[in-house]
Coordinates of C-alpha atoms and ligand atoms in Angstrom, one line a residue:
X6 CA 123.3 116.6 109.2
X7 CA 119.6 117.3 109.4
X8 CA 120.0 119.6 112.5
X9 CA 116.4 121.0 112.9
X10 CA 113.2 119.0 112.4
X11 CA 111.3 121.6 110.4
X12 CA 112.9 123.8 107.7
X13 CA 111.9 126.8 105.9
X14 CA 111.9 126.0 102.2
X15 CA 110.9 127.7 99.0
X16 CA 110.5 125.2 96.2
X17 CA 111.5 126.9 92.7
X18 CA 107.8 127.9 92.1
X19 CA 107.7 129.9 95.2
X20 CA 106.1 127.6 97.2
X21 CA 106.9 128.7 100.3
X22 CA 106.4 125.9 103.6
X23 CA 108.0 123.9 106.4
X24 CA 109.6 121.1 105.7
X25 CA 109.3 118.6 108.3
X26 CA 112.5 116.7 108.5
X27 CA 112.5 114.2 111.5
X28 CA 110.5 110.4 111.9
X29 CA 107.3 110.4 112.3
X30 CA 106.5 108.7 115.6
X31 CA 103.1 108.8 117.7
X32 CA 102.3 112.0 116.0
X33 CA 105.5 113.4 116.7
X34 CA 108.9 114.2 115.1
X35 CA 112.3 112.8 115.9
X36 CA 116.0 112.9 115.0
X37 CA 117.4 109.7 114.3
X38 CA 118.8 107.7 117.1
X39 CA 121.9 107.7 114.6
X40 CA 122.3 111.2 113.4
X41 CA 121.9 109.6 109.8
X42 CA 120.5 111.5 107.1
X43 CA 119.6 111.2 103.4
X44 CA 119.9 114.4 101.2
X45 CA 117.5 114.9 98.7
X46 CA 118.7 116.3 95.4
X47 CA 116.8 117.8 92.4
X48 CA 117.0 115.6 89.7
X49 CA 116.9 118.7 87.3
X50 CA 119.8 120.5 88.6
X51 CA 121.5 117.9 90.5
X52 CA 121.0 120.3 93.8
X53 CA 120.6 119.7 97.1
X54 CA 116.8 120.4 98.4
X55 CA 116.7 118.8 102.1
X56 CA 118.5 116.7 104.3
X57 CA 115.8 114.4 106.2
X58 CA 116.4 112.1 108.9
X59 CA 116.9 108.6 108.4
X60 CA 115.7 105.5 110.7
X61 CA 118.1 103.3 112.3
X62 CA 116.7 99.8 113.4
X63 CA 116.3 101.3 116.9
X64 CA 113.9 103.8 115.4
X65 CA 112.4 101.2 113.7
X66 CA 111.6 99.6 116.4
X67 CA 110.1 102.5 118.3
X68 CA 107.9 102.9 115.3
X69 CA 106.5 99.5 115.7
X70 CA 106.1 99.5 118.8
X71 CA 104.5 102.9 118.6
X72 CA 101.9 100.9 116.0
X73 CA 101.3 98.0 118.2
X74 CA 100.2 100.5 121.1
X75 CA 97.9 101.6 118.8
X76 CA 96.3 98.8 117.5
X77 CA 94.7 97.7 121.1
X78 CA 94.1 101.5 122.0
X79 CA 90.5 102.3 122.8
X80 CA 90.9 105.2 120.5
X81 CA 91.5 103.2 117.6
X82 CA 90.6 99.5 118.4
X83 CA 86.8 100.9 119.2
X84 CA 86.3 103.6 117.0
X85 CA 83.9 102.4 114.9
X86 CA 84.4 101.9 111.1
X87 CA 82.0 105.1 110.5
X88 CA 84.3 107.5 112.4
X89 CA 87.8 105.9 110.8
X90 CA 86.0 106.6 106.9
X91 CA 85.4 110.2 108.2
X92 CA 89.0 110.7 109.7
X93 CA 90.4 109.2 106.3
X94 CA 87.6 112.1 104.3
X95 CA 89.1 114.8 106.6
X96 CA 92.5 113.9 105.4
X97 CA 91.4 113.4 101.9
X98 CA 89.7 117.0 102.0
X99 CA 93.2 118.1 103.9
X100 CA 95.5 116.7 100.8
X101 CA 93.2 118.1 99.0
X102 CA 94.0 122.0 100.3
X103 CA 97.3 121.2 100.3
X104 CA 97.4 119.9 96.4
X105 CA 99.6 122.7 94.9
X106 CA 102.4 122.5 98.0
X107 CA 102.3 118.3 97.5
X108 CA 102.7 119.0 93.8
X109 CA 105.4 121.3 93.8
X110 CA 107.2 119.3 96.4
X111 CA 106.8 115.7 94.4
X112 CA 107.7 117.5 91.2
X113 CA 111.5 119.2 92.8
X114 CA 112.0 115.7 94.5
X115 CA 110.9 113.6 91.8
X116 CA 111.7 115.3 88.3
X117 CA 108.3 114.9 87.2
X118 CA 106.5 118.2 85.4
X119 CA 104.6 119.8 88.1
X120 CA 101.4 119.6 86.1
X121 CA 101.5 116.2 85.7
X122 CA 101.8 115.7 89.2
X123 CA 99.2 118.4 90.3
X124 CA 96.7 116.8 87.4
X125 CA 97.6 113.1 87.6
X126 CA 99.5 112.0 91.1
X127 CA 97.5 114.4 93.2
X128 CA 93.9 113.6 91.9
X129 CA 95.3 109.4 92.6
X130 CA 96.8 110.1 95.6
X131 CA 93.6 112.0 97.5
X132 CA 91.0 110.1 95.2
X133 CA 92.6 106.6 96.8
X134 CA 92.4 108.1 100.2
X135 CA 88.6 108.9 99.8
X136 CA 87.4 105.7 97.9
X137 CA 88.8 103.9 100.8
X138 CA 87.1 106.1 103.4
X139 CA 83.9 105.1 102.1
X140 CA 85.0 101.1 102.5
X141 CA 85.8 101.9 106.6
X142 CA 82.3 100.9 107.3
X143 CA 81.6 99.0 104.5
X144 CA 83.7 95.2 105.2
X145 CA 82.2 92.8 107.4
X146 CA 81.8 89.2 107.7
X147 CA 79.2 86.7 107.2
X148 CA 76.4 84.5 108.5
X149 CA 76.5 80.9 106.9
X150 CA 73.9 78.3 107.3
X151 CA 75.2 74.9 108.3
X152 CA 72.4 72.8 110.6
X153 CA 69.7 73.9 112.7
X154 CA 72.5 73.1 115.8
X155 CA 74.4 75.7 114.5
X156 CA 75.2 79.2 113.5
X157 CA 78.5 80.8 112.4
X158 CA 79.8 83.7 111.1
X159 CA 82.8 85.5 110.2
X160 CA 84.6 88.4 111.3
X161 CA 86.7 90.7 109.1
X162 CA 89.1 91.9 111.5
X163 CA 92.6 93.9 110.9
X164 CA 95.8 92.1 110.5
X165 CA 97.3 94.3 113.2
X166 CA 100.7 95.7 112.7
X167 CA 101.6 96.7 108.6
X168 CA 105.1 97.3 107.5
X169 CA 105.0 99.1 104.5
X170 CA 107.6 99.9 101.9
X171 CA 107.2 102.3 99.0
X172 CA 109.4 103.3 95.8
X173 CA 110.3 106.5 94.0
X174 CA 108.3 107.0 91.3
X175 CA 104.6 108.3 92.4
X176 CA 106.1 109.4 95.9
X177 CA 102.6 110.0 97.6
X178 CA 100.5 108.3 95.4
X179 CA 101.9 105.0 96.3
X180 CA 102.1 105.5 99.8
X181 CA 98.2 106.6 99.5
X182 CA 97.7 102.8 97.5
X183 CA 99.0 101.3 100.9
X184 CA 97.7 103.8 103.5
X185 CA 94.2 103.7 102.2
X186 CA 93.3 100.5 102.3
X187 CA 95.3 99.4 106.0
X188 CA 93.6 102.1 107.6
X189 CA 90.1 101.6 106.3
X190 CA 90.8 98.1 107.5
X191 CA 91.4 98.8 111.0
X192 CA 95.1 98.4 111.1
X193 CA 98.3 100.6 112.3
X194 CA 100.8 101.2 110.2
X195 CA 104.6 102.0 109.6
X196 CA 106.0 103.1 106.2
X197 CA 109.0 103.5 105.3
X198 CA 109.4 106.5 102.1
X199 CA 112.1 105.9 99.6
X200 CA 115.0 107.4 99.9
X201 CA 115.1 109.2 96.5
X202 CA 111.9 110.7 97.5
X203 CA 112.2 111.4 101.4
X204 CA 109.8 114.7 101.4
X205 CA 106.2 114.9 100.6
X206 CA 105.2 112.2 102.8
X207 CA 106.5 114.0 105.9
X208 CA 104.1 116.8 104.8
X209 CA 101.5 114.3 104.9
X210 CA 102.3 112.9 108.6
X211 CA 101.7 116.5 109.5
X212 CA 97.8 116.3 107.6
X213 CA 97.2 112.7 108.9
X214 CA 97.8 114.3 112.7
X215 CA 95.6 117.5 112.2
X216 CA 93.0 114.7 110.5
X217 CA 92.4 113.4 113.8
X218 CA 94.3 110.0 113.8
X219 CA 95.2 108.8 117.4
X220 CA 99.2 109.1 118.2
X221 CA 100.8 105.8 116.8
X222 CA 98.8 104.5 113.9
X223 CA 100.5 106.0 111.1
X224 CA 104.0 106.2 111.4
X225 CA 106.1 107.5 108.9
X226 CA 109.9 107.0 108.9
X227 CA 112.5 107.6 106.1
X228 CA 115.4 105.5 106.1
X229 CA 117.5 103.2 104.0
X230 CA 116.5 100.0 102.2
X231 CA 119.0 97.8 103.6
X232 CA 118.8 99.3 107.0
X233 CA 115.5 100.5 108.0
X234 CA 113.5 98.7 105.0
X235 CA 115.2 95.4 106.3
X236 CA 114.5 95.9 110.1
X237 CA 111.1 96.7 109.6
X238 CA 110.8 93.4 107.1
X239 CA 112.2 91.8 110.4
X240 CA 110.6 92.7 113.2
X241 CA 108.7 90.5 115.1
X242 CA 105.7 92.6 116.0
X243 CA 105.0 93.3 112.5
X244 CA 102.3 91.5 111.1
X245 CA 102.2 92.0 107.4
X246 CA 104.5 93.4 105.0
X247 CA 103.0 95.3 102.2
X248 CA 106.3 96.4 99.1
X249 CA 106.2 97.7 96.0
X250 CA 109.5 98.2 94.4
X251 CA 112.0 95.9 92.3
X252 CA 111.6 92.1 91.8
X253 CA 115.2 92.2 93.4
X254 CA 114.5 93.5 96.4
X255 CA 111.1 91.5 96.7
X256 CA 112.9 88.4 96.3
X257 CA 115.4 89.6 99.4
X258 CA 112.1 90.7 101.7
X259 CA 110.3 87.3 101.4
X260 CA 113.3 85.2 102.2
X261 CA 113.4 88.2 105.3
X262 CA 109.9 87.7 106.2
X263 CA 110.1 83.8 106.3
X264 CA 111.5 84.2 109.6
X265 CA 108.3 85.2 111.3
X266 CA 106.1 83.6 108.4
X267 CA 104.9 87.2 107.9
X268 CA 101.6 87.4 105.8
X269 CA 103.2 89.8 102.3
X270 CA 102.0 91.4 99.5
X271 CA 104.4 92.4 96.4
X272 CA 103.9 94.6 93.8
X273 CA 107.0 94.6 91.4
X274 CA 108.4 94.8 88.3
X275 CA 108.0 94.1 84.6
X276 CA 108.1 94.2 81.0
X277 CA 104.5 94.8 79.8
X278 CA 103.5 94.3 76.3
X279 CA 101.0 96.0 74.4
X280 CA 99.6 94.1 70.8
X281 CA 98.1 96.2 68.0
X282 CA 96.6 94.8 65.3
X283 CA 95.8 95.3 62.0
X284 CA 92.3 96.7 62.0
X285 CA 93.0 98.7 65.3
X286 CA 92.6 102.8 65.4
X287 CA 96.0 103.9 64.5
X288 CA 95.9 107.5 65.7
X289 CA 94.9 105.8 68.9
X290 CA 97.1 102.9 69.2
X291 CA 99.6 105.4 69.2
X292 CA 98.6 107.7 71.0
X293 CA 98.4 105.3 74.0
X294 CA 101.3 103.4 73.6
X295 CA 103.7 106.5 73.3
X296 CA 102.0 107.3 76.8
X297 CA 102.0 104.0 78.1
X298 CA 105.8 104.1 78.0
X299 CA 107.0 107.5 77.6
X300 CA 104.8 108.9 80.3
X301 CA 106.4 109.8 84.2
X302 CA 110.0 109.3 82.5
X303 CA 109.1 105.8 81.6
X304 CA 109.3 104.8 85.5
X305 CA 106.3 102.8 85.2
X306 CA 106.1 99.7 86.7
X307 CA 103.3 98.9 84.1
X308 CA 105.1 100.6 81.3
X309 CA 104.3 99.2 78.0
X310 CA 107.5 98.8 77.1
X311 CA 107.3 95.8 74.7
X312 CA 105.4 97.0 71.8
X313 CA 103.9 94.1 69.2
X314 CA 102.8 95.7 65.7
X315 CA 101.0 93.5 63.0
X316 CA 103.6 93.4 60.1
X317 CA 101.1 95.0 57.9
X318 CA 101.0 98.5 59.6
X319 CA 104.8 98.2 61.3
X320 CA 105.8 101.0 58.8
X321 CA 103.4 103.4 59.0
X322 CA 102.9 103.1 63.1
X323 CA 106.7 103.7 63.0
X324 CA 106.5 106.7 61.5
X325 CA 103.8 107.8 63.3
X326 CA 105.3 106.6 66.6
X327 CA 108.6 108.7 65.8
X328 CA 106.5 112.1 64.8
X329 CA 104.8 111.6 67.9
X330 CA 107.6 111.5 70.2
X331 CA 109.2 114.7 67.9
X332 CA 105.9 116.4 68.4
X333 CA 105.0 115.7 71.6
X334 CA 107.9 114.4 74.2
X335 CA 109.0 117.6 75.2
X336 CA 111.9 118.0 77.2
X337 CA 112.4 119.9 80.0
X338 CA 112.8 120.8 83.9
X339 CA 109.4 120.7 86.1
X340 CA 108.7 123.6 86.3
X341 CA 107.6 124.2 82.4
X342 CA 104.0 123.8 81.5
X343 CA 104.9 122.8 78.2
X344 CA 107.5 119.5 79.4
X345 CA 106.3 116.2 78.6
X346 CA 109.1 114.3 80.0
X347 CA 111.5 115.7 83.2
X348 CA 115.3 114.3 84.0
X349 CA 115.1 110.3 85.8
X350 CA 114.8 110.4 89.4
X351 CA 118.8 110.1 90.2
X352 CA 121.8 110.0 88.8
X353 CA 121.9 106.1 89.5
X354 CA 118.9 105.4 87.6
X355 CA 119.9 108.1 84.4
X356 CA 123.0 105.8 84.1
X357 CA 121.3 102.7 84.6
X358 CA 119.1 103.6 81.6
X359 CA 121.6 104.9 79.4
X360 CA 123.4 101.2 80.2
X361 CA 120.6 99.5 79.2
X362 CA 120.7 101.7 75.8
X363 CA 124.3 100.9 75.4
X364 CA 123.7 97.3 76.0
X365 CA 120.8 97.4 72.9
X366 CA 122.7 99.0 70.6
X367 CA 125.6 95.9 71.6
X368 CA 122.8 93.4 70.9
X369 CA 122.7 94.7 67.6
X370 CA 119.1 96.6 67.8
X371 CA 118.8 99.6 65.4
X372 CA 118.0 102.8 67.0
X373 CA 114.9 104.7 65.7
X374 CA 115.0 107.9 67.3
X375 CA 116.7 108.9 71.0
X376 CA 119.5 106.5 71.9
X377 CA 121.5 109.3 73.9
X378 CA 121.3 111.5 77.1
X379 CA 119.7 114.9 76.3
X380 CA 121.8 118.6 76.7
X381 CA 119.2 121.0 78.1
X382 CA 119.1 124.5 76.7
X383 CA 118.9 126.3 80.0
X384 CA 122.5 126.3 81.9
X385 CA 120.9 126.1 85.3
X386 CA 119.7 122.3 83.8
X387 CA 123.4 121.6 82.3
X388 CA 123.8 118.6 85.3
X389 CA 120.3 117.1 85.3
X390 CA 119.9 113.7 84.1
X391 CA 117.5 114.1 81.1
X392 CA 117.4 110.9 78.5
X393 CA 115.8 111.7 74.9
X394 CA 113.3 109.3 74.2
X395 CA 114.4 106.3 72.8
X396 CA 113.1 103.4 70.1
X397 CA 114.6 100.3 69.5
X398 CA 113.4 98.1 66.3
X399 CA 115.3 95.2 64.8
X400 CA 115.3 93.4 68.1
X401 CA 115.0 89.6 68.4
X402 CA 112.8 88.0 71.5
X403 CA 116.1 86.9 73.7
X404 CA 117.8 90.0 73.7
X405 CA 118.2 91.6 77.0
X406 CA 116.6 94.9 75.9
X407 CA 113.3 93.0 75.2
X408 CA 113.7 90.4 78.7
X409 CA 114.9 93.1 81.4
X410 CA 113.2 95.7 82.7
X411 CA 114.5 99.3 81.9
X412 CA 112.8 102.0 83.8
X413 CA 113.0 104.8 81.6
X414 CA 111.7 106.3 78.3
X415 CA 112.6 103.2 75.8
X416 CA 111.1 100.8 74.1
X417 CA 111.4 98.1 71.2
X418 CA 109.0 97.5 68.8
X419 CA 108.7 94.1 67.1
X420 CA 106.6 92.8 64.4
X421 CA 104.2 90.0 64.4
X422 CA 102.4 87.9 61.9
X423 CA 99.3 85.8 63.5
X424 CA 97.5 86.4 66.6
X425 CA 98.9 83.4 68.1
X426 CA 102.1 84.3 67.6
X427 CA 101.5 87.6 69.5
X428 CA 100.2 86.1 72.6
X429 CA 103.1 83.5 72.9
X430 CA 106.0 86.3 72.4
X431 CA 103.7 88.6 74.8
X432 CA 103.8 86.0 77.4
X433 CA 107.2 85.1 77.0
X434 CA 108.8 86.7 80.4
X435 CA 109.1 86.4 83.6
X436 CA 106.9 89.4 84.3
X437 CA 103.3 89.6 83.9
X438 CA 102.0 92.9 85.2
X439 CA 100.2 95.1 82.8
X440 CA 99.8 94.5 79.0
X441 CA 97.4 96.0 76.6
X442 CA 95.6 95.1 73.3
X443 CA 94.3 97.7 70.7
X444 CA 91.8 96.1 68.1
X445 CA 88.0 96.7 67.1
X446 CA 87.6 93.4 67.1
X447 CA 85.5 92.7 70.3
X448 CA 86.3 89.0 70.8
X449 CA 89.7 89.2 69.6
X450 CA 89.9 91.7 72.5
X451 CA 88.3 89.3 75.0
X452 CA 90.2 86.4 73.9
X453 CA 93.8 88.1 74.1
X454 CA 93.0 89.4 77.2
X455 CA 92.0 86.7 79.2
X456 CA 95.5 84.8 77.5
X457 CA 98.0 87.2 78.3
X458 CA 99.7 86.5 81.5
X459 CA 99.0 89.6 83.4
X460 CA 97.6 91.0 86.3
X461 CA 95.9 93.6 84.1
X462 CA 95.0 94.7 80.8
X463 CA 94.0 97.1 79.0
X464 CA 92.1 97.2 76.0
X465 CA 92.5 100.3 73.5
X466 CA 94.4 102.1 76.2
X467 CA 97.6 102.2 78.2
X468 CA 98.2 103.1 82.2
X469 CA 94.7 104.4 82.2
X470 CA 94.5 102.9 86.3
X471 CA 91.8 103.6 88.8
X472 CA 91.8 103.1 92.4
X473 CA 88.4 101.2 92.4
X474 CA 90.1 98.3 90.2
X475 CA 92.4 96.0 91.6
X476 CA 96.2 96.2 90.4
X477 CA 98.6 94.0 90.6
X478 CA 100.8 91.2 88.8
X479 CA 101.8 87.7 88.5
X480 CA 104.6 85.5 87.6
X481 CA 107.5 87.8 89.3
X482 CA 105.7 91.0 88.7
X483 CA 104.1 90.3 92.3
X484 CA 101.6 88.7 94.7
X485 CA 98.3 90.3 95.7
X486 CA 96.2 93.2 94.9
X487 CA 96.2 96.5 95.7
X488 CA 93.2 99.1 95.3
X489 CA 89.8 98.5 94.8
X490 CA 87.5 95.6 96.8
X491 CA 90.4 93.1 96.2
X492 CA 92.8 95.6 98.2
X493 CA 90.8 95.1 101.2
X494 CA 91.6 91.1 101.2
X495 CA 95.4 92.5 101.9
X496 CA 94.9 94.0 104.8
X497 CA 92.1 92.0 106.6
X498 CA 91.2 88.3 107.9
X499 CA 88.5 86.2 108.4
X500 CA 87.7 84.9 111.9
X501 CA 85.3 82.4 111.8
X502 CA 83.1 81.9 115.3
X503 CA 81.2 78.7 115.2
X504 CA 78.0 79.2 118.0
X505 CA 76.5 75.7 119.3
X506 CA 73.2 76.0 119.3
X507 CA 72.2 72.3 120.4
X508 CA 72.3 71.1 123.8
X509 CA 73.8 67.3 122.4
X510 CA 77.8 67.2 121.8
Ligands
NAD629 P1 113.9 99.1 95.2 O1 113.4 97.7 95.3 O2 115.4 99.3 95.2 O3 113.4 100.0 96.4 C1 112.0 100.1 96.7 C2 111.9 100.3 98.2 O4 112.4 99.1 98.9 C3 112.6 101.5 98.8 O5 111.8 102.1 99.8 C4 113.9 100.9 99.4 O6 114.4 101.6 100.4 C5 113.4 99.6 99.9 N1 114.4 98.5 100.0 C6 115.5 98.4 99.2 N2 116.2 97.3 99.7 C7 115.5 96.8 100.7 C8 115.8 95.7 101.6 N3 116.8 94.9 101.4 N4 114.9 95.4 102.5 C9 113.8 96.2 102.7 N5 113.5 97.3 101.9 C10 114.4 97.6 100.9 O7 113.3 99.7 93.9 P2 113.5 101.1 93.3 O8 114.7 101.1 92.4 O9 113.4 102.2 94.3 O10 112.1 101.2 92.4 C11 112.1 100.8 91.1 C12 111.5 99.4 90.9 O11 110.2 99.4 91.6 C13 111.2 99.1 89.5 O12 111.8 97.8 89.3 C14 109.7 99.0 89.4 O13 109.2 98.1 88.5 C15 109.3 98.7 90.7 N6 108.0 99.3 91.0 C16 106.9 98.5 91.0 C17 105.6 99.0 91.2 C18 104.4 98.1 91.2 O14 103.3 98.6 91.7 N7 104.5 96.9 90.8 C19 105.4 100.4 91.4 C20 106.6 101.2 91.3 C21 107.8 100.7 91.1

């Protein structure tokens, strides 16, 4: 039972703070209309750190409601554009005091190294915020000629209500991709945390209140997927739905938003290739692809997790691939500067991924290095769920191992012979998120990457993403954009006013 709705907590590198437990309603905290809870565990130790409260479709609905109140509220609805970007700065600058605290807090809840997410989610996660401060004033309509009886022009008004749903794996990151843009938009917002990462972004509710933001446009609830996520997909005041998570659950939230014909965006899952070939930079090819999938734990949703080598160099980037993960995939708790990879987020997902190795090595693939859970060294780490990292080669285009999406630190590695051949086994899935292409050759580059299927790609580089460039997939890795101009179109519409000018019908 989450009794109080703040907590004294000291996080293991003496962090000390208070931990606000309760929804996030109009600027205020609340105990679930329930009593039900979600207890967050460190995925190190397998510890309890908090037990938050979660929403109940009664507190869902006060949350939207508590959003539509906001949306026609002269403190928000006329507040011009100017005075949103600065509120959205002051909370930028706010995150940006608070950096160590949000840090220490993703890094316990999450299992990543604290430095990575002091360095890498942290500089996201307030860079997002201020990028889409500066748009607040900055979207508008426009005037279009037609005849000399007439004039029109368009509006760019909110969408209104936003239901947004978040995953695990960049806790306040992601809900920074989806706050940003709504608010510089115009529009009020719930969001729903997941519940494998309940805390940081109840520190943040606190920031966006001292920021300035009237009661009711940001509300933040935790709560469960089939419960709260569900109700909130439901409801019929909200307006859009903005989800990143699995393709499974996307699949369950557009049949759920049919009902009310809900305007969506989905960012989801995939299995992202990355091609090198013959005449690329070794060192750097990989370099890049050990961090495109290795990297947060291999919870990427980008992860380059299918990785094409020209037959000609498969040996050497092998063994250059395997030194690399000896050398540098470090494993360890968070709290270690020197940890390159921390434990999976829960025990469900530790097992999922160890499943998914089992299932390979049923297949028949032939394990390089990794294949196994990792036994920490430090006692206090004995029940955390660490995985060594893990290479598959010897693995055919059908397998599951090569089709499914893993979520953890593995990969297969497959040869190729033509370039042909390595777009049409790259764009063999049912994903098309991310993929990446290392080569000096500067129209090969062009030419692969305008034919992979793929929201994005990289060239000579892996996960290297940037708030002003839009991200997002097709096929069943999504539909829309987040960040950058092309986030904007999410969570905005045109209006278009037609003005008779003549005095003939
Ligand atoms: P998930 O789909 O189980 O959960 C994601 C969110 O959806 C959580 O907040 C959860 O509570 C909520 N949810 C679950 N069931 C719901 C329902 N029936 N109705 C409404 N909401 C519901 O995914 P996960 O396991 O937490 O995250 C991992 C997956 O997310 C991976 O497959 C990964 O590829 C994907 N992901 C994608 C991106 C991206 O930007 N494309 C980013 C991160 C993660």
């Amino acid at each position: 039972m989450a009794d109080a709705l703040f907590i004294d907590i000291t996080t293991p590198n003496g962090r000390r703070y208070q931990q606000p437990t309760g929804l996030f309603i109009n600027n205020k905290f609340r105990p679930s209309s329930g009593g039900q809870t979600i207890t967050s565990l460190d995925p190190a130790t397998d510890e309890p750190i908090a037990t938050v409260h979660a929403a109940t479709a009664e507190d869902v609905d006060a949350a939207v409601q508590a959003a539509k109140a906001a949306l026609s509220h002269p403190s928000w609805k006329l507040l011009p554009g100017t005075e949103r970007g600065q509120m959205m700065g002051r909370l930028a600058d706010l995150m940006e005091q608070n950096r160590e605290l949000f840090a220490s807090i993703d890094a316990w809840d999450n299992g990543k190294p604290y430095h990575v997410a002091y360095e890498e989610d942290l500089t996201e996660a307030i860079t997002t915020i201020r990028y889409y401060s500066g748009w607040a004033d900055k979207s508008f309509g426009q005037t279009i000629s037609t005849t000399p009886q007439k004039f029109a022009y368009t509006l760019r008004q909110p969408i209104g209500v936003v239901g947004q749903i978040i995953p695990w794996n960049y806790p306040l990151s992601m809900a920074t991709w989806k706050l940003g843009p709504a608010l510089a938009c115009g529009n009020t917002v719930v969001i729903k945390a997941a519940e494998q990462t309940p805390l940081s972004i109840l520190v943040l509710a606190t920031l966006i209140k001292e920021a300035g933001f009237p009661a009711g446009v940001v509300n933040i609830i935790n709560g469960y997927g089939r419960e709260a996520g569900a109700a909130l997909v439901q409801h019929p005041l909200v307006d859009k739905v903005a989800f990143t998570g699995s393709t499974a659950t996307a699949r369950e939230i557009m049949k759920m938003a049919a009902g009310t014909l809900k305007n969506i965006t989905l960012e989801t899952g995939g299995k992202s290739p990355l091609i090198i070939f013959p005449d690329a930079d070794l060192e750097q090819a990989v370099k890049w692809s050990h961090f495109g999938i290795m990297s947060n734990q291999g919870q990427i949703c980008t992860a380059t997790s299918r990785i094409f080598v020209h037959r000609s160099i498969l040996d050497s980037f092998l063994a250059k691939f395997k030194e690399t993960i000896e050398t540098t995939s470090k494993i360890g708790d968070q709290w270690d500067s020197t940890t390159f990879q921390g434990p999976q987020v829960t025990r469900t997902q530790y097992e999922r991924v160890l499943e998914y190795i089992d299932i390979a090595k049923k297949e028949g693939a032939t394990v390089l290095t990794g294949g196994k859970s990792h036994t920490p060294t430090d006692p206090k780490n004995a029940k955390g769920y660490f995985i060594e990292p893990t290479v598959f080669t010897n693995v055919t285009d059908n397998m599951r191992i090569c089709q499914e999406e893993v979520f953890g630190p593995v990969v297969v590695i497959l040869p190729f012979d033509s370039e042909d051949e390595s777009v049409r086994r790259a764009n063999d899935s049912t994903y098309g998120l991310g993929a990446a292409v290392f080569t000096k050759d500067l129209e090969r580059a062009h030419r692969v990457a305008a034919d992979i299927e793929a929201g994005m790609v990289w060239i000579n580089s892996s996960q290297d993403c940037d708030p002003r460039i839009p991200f997002g997939g097709v096929k069943q890795s999504g539909i829309g954009r987040e960040l950058g101009e092309a986030g904007l179109e999410a969570y905005s519409s045109l209006k278009a006013v037609h003005v008779n000018l003549g005095s003939r019908l």
